[in-house]
Amino acid sequence: MVTTTPTTGAELFAERKDVVVARVDGELWDLDREIPAGATVEGVTIDSEDGLTVLRHSAAHVLAQAVQQVNPDAKLGIGPPVRDGFYYDFDVATPFTPEDLKALDKAMSRIIREGQTFRRRVVTEDEARAELADEPYKLELIGLKGGSSDEESVEVGGAELTIYDNVRGAGRESETVVWKDLCRGPHLPSTRLVGQGVQLMRSAAAYWRGDQKNAQLQRVYGTAWPSKDELKAYLERLAEAERRDHRKIGVEQDLFSFHSSIGSGLPLIHPRGGVIKRVMEDYVRQRHIEEGFSYVGTPHITKEDLFYTSGHLPYYGDTMFPAMEFHDDEHPDAPAQKYRLKAMNCPMHNLIYSSRGRSYRELPIRLFEFGTVYRYEKGGVVQGLTRVRGLTQDDSHSYVMPEQAADEVKHLLNFMLSVLRDFGLNDFYLELSTRDDSKPDKFVGSDEDWASATALLEKVGRESGLDLVPDPGGAAFYGPKISVQAKDALGRTWQMGTVQYDFNQPARFGLEYTAPDGTRQQPVMIHSAKFGSIERFMGVLIEHYAGSFPAWLAPVQVLAVPVAEAFDGYLKDVVAKLTARGIRAEVDLSDDRFAKKIRNASKEKVPFVLIAGGEDAEAGAVSFRYRDGRQENGVPVDEAVERIVAAVRDRVQV
């Protein structure tokens, strides 16, 4: 609607109890803020994405107020909304304990029940400094224009500097400001609307403004939802996510481990995890060959100058391991050479391309390898297999004529999506990462190059029929990219493979091909990784399947369990038939009792359990037991073998 006279959101949406803020000419405003005539206004409900953000931001304020009620000496940092919740940073003498969080939950409940009003006030910098003189971290934020991060922008990111008062008894003669905070807003009309769907989750240490040189504060995390039922559903999802945690399942199924003797983020893949990794590698290697790629190999270490040529240094330097210096034994008087662990494979693929002359008739040239790279991720973000410091990429680079680029991007995107589908991931959308025009020093290339490359990726992305979501500022320094965002069984989104357009490296390496008219032309380079990284993809699959892998991917596909020792030999013969057909099958010859063997097979989530006793042996049959507890008795051995072979061959989800 368009307003004809000055009004407020509270007046416009008086009959809409689900509306908590107004969108005024595209910006979110508090409902009690006066709206001028001629403004375009729409109501924002609490269950919408923006409404949830406001709910969680208001819950963060309630938390901060509760902390300072319980501990008046606590100093305030920042308290932004985040995905599924919020946090607030505090400078306190001692870290928060679980008992502290319980006490804060109760204090928050009292503030919520009071129905305090959030009231916005515009202030000058001098006024803000005077009112917040006892809040050193807030004083540091005052004067920042827009904040230097998304989190800080919730405090000082607006055109005006504002303070929000929490008012008890608003509208009465006895109304009292009981608390206040520097904040951009907007907020819910009342703390009562925070409701019963809020809960504190945990606390952790955090550096002020994310800088290790600054003071270490205590961060309290919470979650907030429009209703108690939605909070309960969220907590159930968290519990299920914990049950599916790939780090937990990795230990239970003996798939991988980490060891302090090696270092953080450098996984050891155990034999059973190695089976999964090998199946993934065999699959994607064959797929690359079928899609026209040539398999290559490159070393793990190179002279540092290569990364200056590619442009990764200095742009990528912060995430590379430090340089190592070596003297050449054959030339002892020469200066030491600096070497780097490989952080990306593309510079070396460029050298393979440039090793001889190329003709337009050869293009596209598609190079592929399992390239292990090393990236110095910060300790706080290293997590299991999904964020590591040593990773193997199914990395490819296509070298094409400019007029071939669109078809190659489409080819790579379809290839990538088919890989995800084969591994049971069928719900995804695309994300288009583009340059941040406000930070030109972080990107290379002309405006024309960026515009044409971005337009090409956008066109292909839209033609795919999938949703294409913008990611401004998320591009690599050398060009825009499309990434596939896949949802797992819990509906969580994971970034998987990428297709990146590169007009930078071909120029820096002087890559050329002979065009039809005999001239030397520069190819376009397109980067792609279908899994992203094998380690991360494995971690996602473990959680997606909760360790119950489809038969074709399972480390052990068949476990044969004899009812008694007398039938060990019979099942060994059955397993021999299966292994002869390429099936990963074992016989449980342990001293455990039969019932425990069945429980162990269930715990290990083996797709097929074959059981044999006297009647089975006499009939030349076995009993099938499936992961869901179903059992089928008296299946002839040859039929059982064919069923299992077919299920593995056809990638049936068992």
XYZ file of C-alpha atoms in Angstrom:
654
model
C 0.000 0.000 0.000
C 0.988 3.656 -0.464
C 0.296 6.019 2.406
C -1.697 9.181 1.701
C -1.110 10.847 5.083
C 1.493 10.474 7.820
C 0.793 7.360 9.874
C 2.486 4.465 11.674
C 2.727 0.756 11.035
C 0.820 0.160 14.265
C -2.129 2.111 12.868
C -1.976 0.502 9.423
C -1.806 -3.042 10.752
C -3.857 -2.664 13.919
C -5.949 -5.720 12.972
C -2.939 -7.843 12.051
C -1.494 -9.337 15.219
C 0.995 -11.363 13.168
C 2.656 -8.221 11.746
C 5.639 -7.204 13.874
C 7.461 -4.653 11.685
C 6.725 -2.657 8.546
C 8.674 -2.557 5.316
C 8.765 1.114 4.294
C 10.162 1.827 0.831
C 12.118 -1.408 1.094
C 13.529 -0.863 4.625
C 12.348 -2.449 7.870
C 10.854 0.012 10.375
C 9.457 -0.307 13.896
C 5.665 -0.292 13.951
C 5.496 2.857 16.124
C 7.785 4.871 13.834
C 6.011 7.632 11.908
C 5.693 6.908 8.193
C 5.491 9.900 5.834
C 2.818 10.294 3.185
C 3.637 8.736 -0.192
C 5.604 5.805 1.238
C 5.137 2.239 0.006
C 4.400 0.061 3.023
C 3.846 -3.631 3.616
C 3.484 -5.628 6.792
C 6.144 -8.142 7.836
C 4.883 -11.151 9.769
C 6.809 -12.783 12.574
C 7.086 -16.100 10.731
C 8.656 -14.566 7.603
C 12.420 -14.504 7.083
C 12.648 -10.815 8.004
C 10.209 -11.273 10.858
C 12.308 -14.068 12.334
C 15.400 -11.864 12.064
C 13.675 -9.108 14.037
C 12.402 -11.625 16.608
C 15.906 -12.964 17.141
C 17.455 -9.516 17.321
C 14.918 -8.536 19.993
C 15.652 -11.765 21.872
C 19.354 -10.811 21.856
C 18.447 -7.505 23.530
C 16.407 -9.330 26.155
C 19.420 -11.569 26.822
C 21.733 -8.571 27.236
C 19.275 -6.906 29.598
C 19.044 -10.119 31.631
C 22.840 -10.429 31.844
C 23.199 -6.896 33.173
C 20.378 -7.482 35.663
C 22.182 -10.538 37.014
C 25.683 -9.044 36.642
C 25.675 -5.212 36.555
C 29.428 -5.174 35.881
C 29.029 -6.991 32.541
C 30.023 -4.876 29.532
C 28.156 -5.180 26.250
C 29.684 -6.182 22.931
C 27.418 -6.831 19.954
C 24.290 -8.975 19.666
C 23.196 -9.773 16.108
C 20.631 -12.253 14.825
C 22.145 -15.256 13.043
C 20.724 -18.277 11.274
C 18.181 -19.982 13.554
C 19.012 -17.744 16.490
C 21.177 -14.991 17.929
C 24.180 -14.323 20.105
C 25.490 -11.553 22.322
C 29.081 -10.900 23.409
C 29.886 -9.821 26.954
C 32.975 -8.795 28.853
C 32.576 -10.586 32.187
C 35.049 -11.583 34.876
C 34.376 -15.337 34.583
C 32.974 -17.467 31.748
C 29.305 -18.403 31.808
C 28.441 -21.831 33.203
C 25.428 -24.040 32.332
C 23.897 -22.943 35.643
C 24.379 -19.301 34.616
C 22.494 -19.938 31.369
C 19.592 -21.491 33.258
C 19.434 -18.429 35.521
C 19.549 -16.139 32.484
C 16.713 -18.093 30.823
C 14.579 -17.356 33.894
C 15.554 -13.676 33.928
C 14.674 -13.417 30.237
C 11.282 -15.008 30.900
C 10.516 -12.328 33.486
C 11.468 -9.536 31.059
C 9.355 -11.131 28.321
C 6.301 -11.442 30.612
C 6.594 -7.779 31.622
C 5.843 -6.753 28.041
C 8.434 -3.988 27.952
C 8.229 -1.695 24.924
C 11.155 -1.305 22.542
C 11.374 2.428 21.828
C 13.663 3.933 19.214
C 15.563 7.206 19.789
C 17.766 9.101 17.349
C 20.900 10.482 19.034
C 24.012 12.361 18.046
C 27.433 10.810 18.472
C 28.114 13.054 21.477
C 24.801 12.094 23.084
C 25.484 8.406 22.488
C 28.949 8.712 24.015
C 27.553 10.447 27.073
C 24.794 7.890 27.620
C 27.070 4.904 27.016
C 30.146 6.220 28.791
C 30.398 3.011 30.842
C 30.251 0.754 27.776
C 33.747 0.796 26.198
C 32.878 -1.545 23.347
C 29.863 0.512 22.352
C 31.996 3.643 22.414
C 34.343 1.995 19.931
C 31.455 1.323 17.552
C 30.148 4.886 17.667
C 31.508 6.730 14.695
C 31.848 3.669 12.503
C 29.933 4.311 9.303
C 27.918 1.227 8.515
C 30.041 -0.998 10.713
C 32.961 -2.997 9.361
C 31.014 -6.296 9.411
C 27.454 -7.532 9.059
C 27.353 -8.198 12.795
C 28.453 -4.658 13.684
C 25.979 -3.143 11.224
C 23.074 -4.146 13.487
C 24.483 -1.650 15.980
C 25.590 1.276 13.821
C 24.663 0.360 10.248
C 21.854 2.860 9.686
C 21.826 6.366 8.299
C 21.093 7.602 11.819
C 22.643 6.683 15.140
C 19.944 5.243 17.395
C 19.497 3.917 20.902
C 16.671 1.581 21.862
C 15.124 1.994 25.286
C 13.303 -0.857 27.005
C 10.334 0.837 28.662
C 8.268 -0.659 31.464
C 4.677 0.604 31.687
C 4.819 2.487 28.377
C 2.052 5.072 28.017
C 1.483 5.418 31.735
C 2.589 8.246 33.954
C 4.817 5.779 35.758
C 6.586 4.520 32.626
C 10.253 3.804 33.253
C 13.244 3.192 31.021
C 14.755 0.067 32.565
C 17.518 -0.616 30.031
C 18.974 0.700 26.773
C 21.362 -0.304 24.025
C 23.029 1.195 20.988
C 21.211 -0.401 18.076
C 20.143 0.112 14.481
C 16.902 -1.848 14.952
C 14.145 -2.479 14.202
C 12.583 -4.442 17.049
C 9.352 -6.098 18.036
C 6.790 -3.717 19.571
C 7.048 -5.500 22.918
C 9.214 -8.052 24.691
C 6.021 -10.069 25.179
C 6.128 -10.976 21.482
C 9.450 -12.750 22.014
C 7.153 -15.336 23.569
C 7.928 -18.841 24.757
C 9.942 -19.939 21.740
C 13.299 -18.688 23.025
C 16.062 -20.705 24.680
C 19.734 -20.165 25.443
C 21.914 -22.889 23.948
C 25.555 -22.510 24.922
C 28.421 -20.112 25.558
C 31.899 -19.814 24.096
C 34.864 -17.479 23.990
C 35.050 -14.945 21.141
C 37.479 -12.164 20.312
C 36.063 -8.655 20.130
C 35.312 -7.820 16.497
C 36.772 -11.212 15.495
C 40.372 -10.077 15.930
C 42.737 -12.232 17.999
C 44.604 -9.084 18.994
C 41.520 -7.803 20.828
C 40.023 -8.725 24.176
C 38.481 -12.166 24.569
C 34.790 -11.870 25.408
C 32.169 -14.447 26.351
C 29.539 -15.163 23.696
C 26.125 -16.549 24.623
C 24.161 -18.261 21.851
C 20.408 -18.638 21.806
C 17.582 -19.607 19.492
C 14.189 -17.978 19.046
C 11.027 -19.068 17.231
C 7.487 -17.682 16.992
C 6.022 -20.487 19.137
C 6.936 -23.106 21.696
C 6.041 -25.861 19.218
C 8.447 -24.446 16.624
C 11.178 -24.266 19.275
C 10.501 -27.914 20.150
C 10.691 -28.931 16.492
C 13.991 -27.073 16.116
C 15.475 -28.782 19.177
C 14.384 -32.143 17.767
C 16.162 -31.303 14.509
C 19.291 -30.445 16.468
C 19.091 -33.755 18.330
C 18.760 -35.629 15.046
C 21.679 -33.653 13.604
C 23.754 -34.672 16.629
C 22.850 -38.318 16.056
C 23.961 -37.914 12.442
C 27.178 -36.028 13.251
C 29.792 -37.475 10.910
C 32.475 -37.124 13.569
C 30.493 -39.380 15.904
C 29.586 -41.905 13.196
C 33.170 -41.823 11.925
C 34.346 -43.171 15.272
C 31.495 -45.680 15.641
C 32.058 -47.153 12.175
C 35.862 -46.780 12.230
C 35.920 -44.580 9.112
C 38.473 -41.874 9.948
C 40.275 -40.111 12.771
C 42.458 -37.133 13.601
C 45.656 -37.300 15.607
C 47.459 -34.553 17.474
C 50.786 -35.928 16.209
C 49.759 -34.934 12.691
C 47.877 -31.713 13.326
C 44.432 -30.154 13.241
C 42.377 -30.554 10.084
C 44.526 -33.351 8.615
C 42.406 -36.532 8.592
C 43.527 -40.147 8.695
C 41.209 -42.274 6.546
C 40.836 -45.778 8.018
C 40.325 -48.929 5.903
C 36.523 -48.790 5.982
C 36.524 -45.079 5.266
C 39.067 -45.843 2.568
C 36.514 -48.070 0.852
C 34.051 -45.184 0.653
C 36.786 -42.840 -0.576
C 37.931 -45.350 -3.209
C 34.382 -45.960 -4.466
C 33.876 -42.187 -4.740
C 37.174 -41.768 -6.596
C 36.553 -44.708 -8.943
C 33.081 -43.410 -9.732
C 34.054 -39.804 -10.427
C 37.241 -40.767 -12.305
C 35.213 -42.898 -14.706
C 32.585 -40.176 -15.028
C 35.251 -37.619 -15.951
C 36.654 -39.922 -18.605
C 33.145 -40.449 -19.997
C 32.633 -36.669 -20.044
C 35.745 -36.075 -22.140
C 38.390 -35.257 -19.510
C 42.024 -36.339 -19.539
C 43.476 -37.563 -16.247
C 46.659 -35.754 -15.136
C 48.818 -35.493 -12.020
C 50.733 -32.672 -10.350
C 53.089 -32.431 -7.332
C 52.093 -31.371 -3.824
C 54.766 -28.675 -3.582
C 56.002 -25.991 -5.953
C 58.177 -22.925 -6.101
C 56.393 -19.943 -4.624
C 56.801 -17.873 -7.798
C 54.167 -20.012 -9.529
C 51.467 -18.586 -7.254
C 52.604 -15.028 -7.952
C 52.276 -15.769 -11.641
C 48.743 -17.133 -11.115
C 47.797 -14.201 -8.886
C 46.934 -16.356 -5.863
C 49.709 -14.514 -4.066
C 49.133 -12.084 -2.524
C 45.315 -12.416 -2.785
C 45.162 -15.920 -1.286
C 48.212 -15.700 0.949
C 46.361 -15.732 4.281
C 44.984 -19.209 3.644
C 48.219 -20.758 2.367
C 50.795 -22.498 4.528
C 53.983 -20.451 5.027
C 56.795 -20.672 2.519
C 59.680 -23.122 2.992
C 63.219 -22.237 1.923
C 65.523 -24.751 0.236
C 69.009 -24.572 -1.256
C 69.607 -26.409 -4.513
C 72.279 -29.058 -3.834
C 73.436 -28.819 -7.445
C 73.929 -25.050 -7.135
C 74.976 -24.468 -3.505
C 75.986 -20.854 -4.127
C 72.593 -19.873 -5.540
C 70.110 -18.082 -3.277
C 67.602 -20.253 -1.410
C 64.381 -20.957 -3.253
C 61.008 -20.521 -1.563
C 58.517 -23.350 -1.965
C 54.862 -23.642 -0.995
C 52.539 -26.520 -0.307
C 50.025 -26.552 -3.133
C 46.826 -24.707 -2.215
C 45.230 -25.078 -5.645
C 45.822 -27.161 -8.754
C 45.004 -24.692 -11.532
C 48.471 -23.092 -11.968
C 49.993 -26.497 -12.656
C 47.260 -27.416 -15.118
C 48.090 -24.196 -16.944
C 51.667 -25.403 -17.305
C 50.408 -28.684 -18.778
C 48.281 -26.739 -21.262
C 51.205 -24.515 -22.236
C 53.676 -27.410 -22.607
C 53.072 -27.410 -26.370
C 51.207 -25.487 -29.043
C 47.422 -25.808 -29.137
C 44.970 -25.579 -32.030
C 41.323 -24.555 -31.967
C 40.586 -28.072 -33.242
C 41.688 -29.496 -29.854
C 39.413 -27.267 -27.803
C 37.782 -27.821 -25.403
C 40.803 -29.295 -23.628
C 39.639 -30.779 -20.336
C 42.186 -31.696 -17.651
C 41.263 -33.501 -14.433
C 43.050 -34.851 -11.359
C 42.561 -35.852 -7.767
C 44.624 -32.959 -6.505
C 45.479 -32.879 -2.811
C 45.834 -29.297 -1.632
C 46.675 -27.685 1.705
C 44.957 -24.621 3.088
C 45.595 -23.019 6.430
C 42.055 -22.694 7.761
C 41.766 -20.916 11.094
C 41.466 -23.237 14.060
C 38.000 -21.962 14.932
C 36.502 -23.067 11.607
C 38.203 -26.470 11.232
C 35.469 -29.081 11.730
C 35.700 -32.814 11.128
C 35.844 -33.703 7.449
C 33.704 -30.771 6.344
C 36.395 -28.135 6.972
C 39.953 -29.449 6.831
C 43.459 -28.221 6.095
C 44.421 -31.068 3.779
C 41.835 -31.968 1.136
C 41.592 -33.787 -2.157
C 39.605 -32.175 -4.951
C 38.174 -33.852 -8.028
C 39.506 -30.796 -9.778
C 39.101 -30.037 -13.463
C 39.969 -27.197 -15.790
C 38.448 -26.701 -19.206
C 40.205 -24.550 -21.796
C 37.775 -23.296 -24.417
C 37.325 -20.683 -27.106
C 35.156 -17.785 -25.857
C 32.269 -18.902 -28.059
C 32.437 -22.370 -26.429
C 32.288 -21.060 -22.859
C 28.501 -21.106 -22.402
C 28.155 -24.687 -23.644
C 31.059 -25.796 -21.449
C 29.559 -24.196 -18.333
C 26.253 -25.924 -19.126
C 28.078 -29.224 -19.661
C 29.913 -28.912 -16.338
C 26.796 -27.912 -14.447
C 24.793 -30.852 -15.796
C 27.717 -33.168 -15.015
C 27.867 -31.889 -11.458
C 24.125 -32.230 -10.857
C 24.118 -35.789 -12.202
C 26.906 -36.694 -9.758
C 24.895 -35.363 -6.822
C 21.812 -37.275 -7.938
C 23.777 -40.517 -8.211
C 24.849 -40.062 -4.583
C 21.259 -39.495 -3.436
C 21.246 -35.688 -3.192
C 18.280 -34.460 -5.220
C 17.233 -31.162 -3.650
C 19.411 -28.232 -4.660
C 19.583 -24.688 -5.951
C 22.306 -22.582 -7.525
C 24.182 -19.606 -6.120
C 25.792 -16.978 -8.360
C 28.808 -15.365 -6.693
C 29.789 -12.005 -8.136
C 32.342 -9.265 -7.542
C 32.005 -6.758 -4.714
C 32.301 -3.482 -6.630
C 33.038 -1.598 -3.403
C 36.310 -3.545 -2.980
C 38.023 -3.353 -6.371
C 41.435 -4.110 -4.849
C 40.276 -7.651 -4.013
C 39.485 -8.584 -7.617
C 41.378 -8.544 -10.910
C 40.154 -7.966 -14.445
C 38.278 -5.262 -16.312
C 34.683 -4.259 -15.723
C 33.862 -5.582 -19.194
C 35.355 -9.014 -18.424
C 33.407 -9.278 -15.177
C 30.161 -8.131 -16.756
C 30.333 -10.580 -19.672
C 31.410 -13.526 -17.504
C 28.713 -12.835 -14.912
C 26.049 -12.501 -17.606
C 27.103 -15.823 -19.140
C 26.928 -17.687 -15.825
C 23.613 -16.081 -14.949
C 22.103 -17.082 -18.307
C 23.232 -20.702 -17.979
C 22.084 -20.816 -14.360
C 18.598 -19.587 -15.215
C 18.319 -21.939 -18.183
C 18.983 -24.863 -15.811
C 15.493 -24.429 -14.363
C 16.873 -24.324 -10.808
C 16.521 -21.387 -8.459
C 19.452 -18.994 -8.869
C 20.285 -17.047 -5.710
C 22.640 -14.026 -5.806
C 25.787 -14.010 -3.672
C 27.233 -10.506 -4.121
C 30.889 -10.288 -3.184
C 31.364 -14.058 -3.036
C 33.328 -14.447 -6.279
C 36.897 -15.655 -6.484
C 39.383 -12.874 -7.150
C 39.772 -13.987 -10.771
C 36.135 -14.342 -11.844
C 32.504 -15.131 -10.936
C 31.266 -18.607 -10.085
C 28.167 -20.756 -9.798
C 27.991 -23.131 -6.852
C 25.495 -25.904 -6.168
C 23.807 -25.670 -2.782
C 22.424 -29.111 -1.893
C 20.005 -29.984 0.897
C 20.537 -33.117 2.954
C 18.004 -35.396 4.616
C 17.492 -32.842 7.422
C 16.963 -29.953 5.000
C 20.331 -28.381 5.815
C 22.117 -26.664 2.950
C 25.686 -27.558 1.989
C 27.807 -25.907 -0.662
C 28.963 -28.630 -2.994
C 30.693 -28.276 -6.372
C 31.458 -25.058 -8.232
C 31.915 -23.801 -11.776
C 34.214 -20.772 -11.962
C 34.869 -18.559 -14.963
C 38.481 -17.377 -15.197
C 39.697 -14.698 -17.611
C 42.708 -13.866 -15.417
C 45.021 -16.870 -15.385
C 45.090 -17.493 -19.167
C 46.458 -13.966 -19.572
C 48.941 -14.265 -16.701
C 50.312 -17.563 -18.057
C 50.248 -16.420 -21.678
C 48.003 -19.311 -22.723
C 47.186 -19.384 -26.418
C 45.703 -21.470 -29.199
C 45.840 -21.118 -32.964
C 42.483 -19.830 -34.211
C 40.890 -20.855 -37.551
C 42.306 -17.703 -39.171
C 45.828 -18.557 -38.013
C 46.011 -15.892 -35.304
C 47.049 -16.630 -31.706
C 44.110 -16.261 -29.335
C 43.637 -16.566 -25.565
C 41.377 -19.322 -24.270
C 38.848 -19.012 -21.480
C 39.581 -21.197 -18.467
C 36.731 -22.759 -16.504
C 37.387 -24.345 -13.112
C 35.138 -27.061 -11.740
C 35.061 -29.517 -8.842
C 32.115 -31.918 -8.791
C 32.432 -33.134 -5.206
C 34.104 -29.915 -4.091
C 36.448 -31.963 -1.961
C 36.285 -35.693 -1.343
C 36.636 -35.260 2.421
C 33.833 -32.711 2.699
C 31.571 -34.696 0.387
C 32.174 -37.817 2.473
C 31.287 -35.922 5.649
C 28.061 -34.665 4.068
C 27.137 -38.172 2.874
C 27.751 -39.672 6.314
C 25.300 -37.182 7.825
C 22.825 -37.390 4.929
C 22.577 -41.175 5.301
C 23.204 -41.197 9.072
C 25.845 -43.837 8.358
C 23.335 -46.121 6.578
C 25.011 -45.914 3.197
C 23.359 -47.279 0.065
C 24.688 -50.740 -0.727
C 26.942 -49.600 -3.570
C 28.752 -47.171 -1.255
C 28.783 -49.131 2.028
C 32.207 -50.266 3.293
C 30.771 -53.727 4.015
C 27.872 -54.588 1.742
C 27.053 -58.038 3.110
C 27.678 -59.583 6.503
C 27.039 -63.306 6.801
C 26.028 -64.471 10.280
C 25.951 -68.224 11.038
C 23.380 -69.358 13.581
C 26.058 -71.649 14.998
C 29.710 -72.449 14.333
C 28.700 -75.516 12.329
C 27.485 -73.259 9.535
C 30.643 -71.133 9.218
C 31.884 -73.118 6.235
C 28.525 -72.932 4.463
C 28.447 -69.137 4.707
C 32.120 -68.880 3.702
C 31.131 -70.516 0.418
C 28.254 -68.017 0.008
C 30.601 -65.110 0.690
C 33.113 -66.503 -1.827
C 30.411 -66.382 -4.511
C 29.652 -62.775 -3.602
C 33.267 -61.622 -3.552
C 33.792 -63.290 -6.936
C 31.097 -60.925 -8.232
C 32.801 -57.879 -6.744
C 30.679 -57.620 -3.583
C 32.320 -56.563 -0.317
C 31.196 -59.415 1.919
C 32.418 -60.820 5.227
C 31.523 -63.675 7.588
C 31.212 -62.886 11.286
C 33.466 -65.574 12.777
C 33.712 -63.913 16.173
C 33.036 -65.726 19.449
C 29.981 -63.539 20.105
C 26.605 -65.187 20.532
C 24.261 -65.124 17.541
C 22.003 -62.395 18.983
C 24.961 -60.098 19.606
C 26.249 -60.656 16.081
C 22.884 -59.483 14.747
C 23.001 -56.423 17.025
C 26.548 -55.641 15.855
C 25.447 -55.844 12.216
C 22.572 -53.469 12.965
C 24.890 -51.048 14.757
C 27.333 -51.108 11.843
C 24.381 -50.485 9.470
C 25.373 -53.187 6.988
C 22.888 -53.143 4.065
C 22.447 -56.927 3.808
C 22.787 -59.518 6.563
C 22.639 -63.152 5.419
C 21.763 -65.718 8.077
C 22.119 -69.478 7.752
C 21.138 -72.340 10.023
C 20.309 -76.003 9.513
C 17.212 -75.579 7.344
C 18.960 -72.979 5.160
C 21.994 -75.192 4.608
C 19.842 -78.196 3.704
C 17.841 -76.104 1.211
C 20.868 -74.316 -0.258
C 19.375 -71.033 0.919
C 19.928 -68.081 3.247
C 17.713 -65.718 5.221
C 17.869 -62.034 4.269
C 17.801 -59.508 7.087
C 17.513 -55.844 6.117
C 18.519 -52.703 8.020
C 14.908 -51.853 8.869
C 14.501 -55.196 10.691
C 12.594 -57.003 7.933
C 13.608 -60.595 7.323
C 12.992 -62.879 4.352
C 13.670 -66.562 4.881
C 14.568 -69.384 2.512
C 16.061 -67.371 -0.347
C 18.122 -69.651 -2.654
C 21.809 -68.736 -2.574
C 22.099 -67.997 -6.305
C 19.019 -65.764 -6.160
C 20.414 -63.967 -3.101
C 23.685 -63.316 -4.937
C 21.871 -61.928 -7.981
C 19.652 -59.687 -5.837
C 22.651 -58.186 -4.070
C 24.658 -57.736 -7.282
C 21.682 -55.996 -8.917
C 21.125 -53.693 -5.913
C 24.774 -52.609 -5.975
C 24.910 -52.258 -9.758
C 21.705 -50.200 -9.902
C 22.608 -48.114 -6.834
C 19.373 -49.097 -5.111
C 18.688 -47.308 -1.813
C 18.322 -50.243 0.610
